[in-house]
Amino acid sequence: MSHPPADRAQTTPAGPSPTGAPAGGRMSAGTRSTLLGAMFLMATSAIGPGFITQTTTFTVQLGAAFAFAIAVSIVIDIALQLNVWRVIGVSGRRAQELGNLVLPGLGWVMAAFLLAGGLVFNIGNVAGAGLGTDAALGLDPRIGGAVSALVAIAIFLSKRAGVAVDRIVVVLGLLMIALTAYIAVTSGPPVGRALRNVVLPEEVSFLAITTLVGGTIGGYIVYAGAHRLLDSGVTGREHVRDITRGSITGIVITGIMRVVLFLAILGVVAGGADLGTENQAANAFQTAAGEVGLRVFGVVLWAAAITSVIGASYTTISFVTSRTRTADRTRTLLVVGFIAVTTLAFLLIGAAPTTLLVFAGAFNGLLLPIGIAVLLWVATRRADLMNGYRYPRWLLVVGWTAWLLTLYLAVNSVRPVIELFA
């Protein structure tokens, strides 16, 4: 596989880098770094403010039984991500490019859905960053959100933005896990009971499972890591092992954060604490560790929000630009503009209105089965786009089976829109 010149390497997150494996099949340091960055970009894109709210809500509702829903959702997420990363990575094409090759114009429909959802949800991400700075530092949420957006913009404008994004999402991802694990230890959760519920659940909530799947890989999230890996030059059949490792590990990282957050909240709930109906996660952290717990929650929420701002902005722009025809500087300016527009909207209205969030959720819900179907169709019927790679039959069976669940998610995402008009 040929690589772009070194002077263009990693100038922006969309800029390729010469990270191919050296002779002998051993992974180079550059490939390892890029793979790690892609895994954490996918994981931290999933771990946003909504992730924290979802996990807390279901833990309060289901208690230890929520462990079963987490385990099942992780298995389904892995099945879908394995296919998404492999098709994009081996074909060397972004999801919307494959969509246009399968059916002219379909890729642009996918891009439109993702852009609409990304704009609205990124307002929520900026708002989450503001709430995080409020809990951690007592800073006005609007000021905190604006400052956080400027931090994200500075990252994308840096000379080696690709490297900066990779390293920052790794550091913040590990920080979130470490701090939440500290609260989990402090709250003293019934780990044994939670483990039993993984195998023998006291209650099974299909709603919780489908919500977790949609929240973990819905919308832009499922493509974030794969597009980052592709734009960094780690593509082709020779990188199948790296691509597979990255797709699984990205979901596992997300799962670890889900588990430690679940245990942190479970310990507080099992202890009989009343978390109220608002700011349940913040109340749980504060109950577990007092004032320190509240500050820790603020840092975790801010890290979750700022990495989601980075992931949403990068992935959304990757859907409306071309790897070959769009200049690096143009992509960077579009990313910066995307962050600026969503931040301005946050400053003007405070947060994304509920109606817009419902519509954005519907767009994301519809994009998931369309996008997954496109990629699975390429793997099943378009060998010409897979560069001679023979796709594993077992992986196709797993992928199409998991795709059926995305149809259910799509129906559920459209239902609130119908109820709005009803």
Short mmCIF file of C-alpha atoms in Angstrom, two decimals, residues 38-40 42-44 46-47 51 70-82 85 212-213 215-218 221-222 244-259:
data_model
loop_
_atom_site.label_atom_id
_atom_site.label_comp_id
_atom_site.label_asym_id
_atom_site.label_seq_id
_atom_site.Cartn_x
_atom_site.Cartn_y
_atom_site.Cartn_z
CA ALA A 38 -9.14 5.47 16.74
CA MET A 39 -10.30 3.08 19.47
CA PHE A 40 -10.55 5.84 22.04
CA MET A 42 -14.95 5.77 19.04
CA ALA A 43 -15.20 5.00 22.77
CA THR A 44 -15.14 8.59 24.00
CA ALA A 46 -20.01 7.13 22.80
CA ILE A 47 -19.28 8.26 26.36
CA PHE A 51 -24.28 8.04 28.11
CA ILE A 70 -24.95 -4.07 29.73
CA ALA A 71 -23.43 -7.47 28.90
CA VAL A 72 -25.87 -8.18 26.05
CA SER A 73 -25.51 -4.69 24.57
CA ILE A 74 -21.71 -5.05 24.52
CA VAL A 75 -21.98 -8.31 22.54
CA ILE A 76 -24.36 -6.71 20.01
CA ASP A 77 -22.16 -3.60 19.72
CA ILE A 78 -19.10 -5.76 19.00
CA ALA A 79 -21.01 -7.66 16.27
CA LEU A 80 -21.90 -4.41 14.50
CA GLN A 81 -18.57 -2.66 14.98
CA LEU A 82 -16.62 -5.65 13.69
CA TRP A 85 -14.63 -1.24 10.80
CA LEU A 212 -27.73 1.14 25.23
CA VAL A 213 -27.00 -0.15 21.72
CA GLY A 215 -26.56 5.22 22.58
CA THR A 216 -23.25 3.42 22.08
CA ILE A 217 -23.14 3.10 18.29
CA GLY A 218 -26.03 5.27 17.07
CA ILE A 221 -20.51 7.12 16.78
CA VAL A 222 -20.34 3.83 14.86
CA THR A 244 -10.43 -6.20 14.08
CA ARG A 245 -8.47 -5.54 17.26
CA GLY A 246 -9.40 -1.86 17.14
CA SER A 247 -13.12 -2.44 16.62
CA ILE A 248 -13.41 -4.88 19.52
CA THR A 249 -11.22 -2.91 21.90
CA GLY A 250 -13.12 0.33 21.24
CA ILE A 251 -16.37 -1.30 22.38
CA VAL A 252 -14.62 -2.95 25.34
CA ILE A 253 -13.31 0.45 26.48
CA THR A 254 -16.84 1.85 26.29
CA GLY A 255 -18.10 -1.20 28.16
CA ILE A 256 -15.53 -0.75 30.94
CA MET A 257 -16.68 2.84 31.46
CA ARG A 258 -20.31 1.68 31.44
CA VAL A 259 -19.54 -1.00 34.04
#
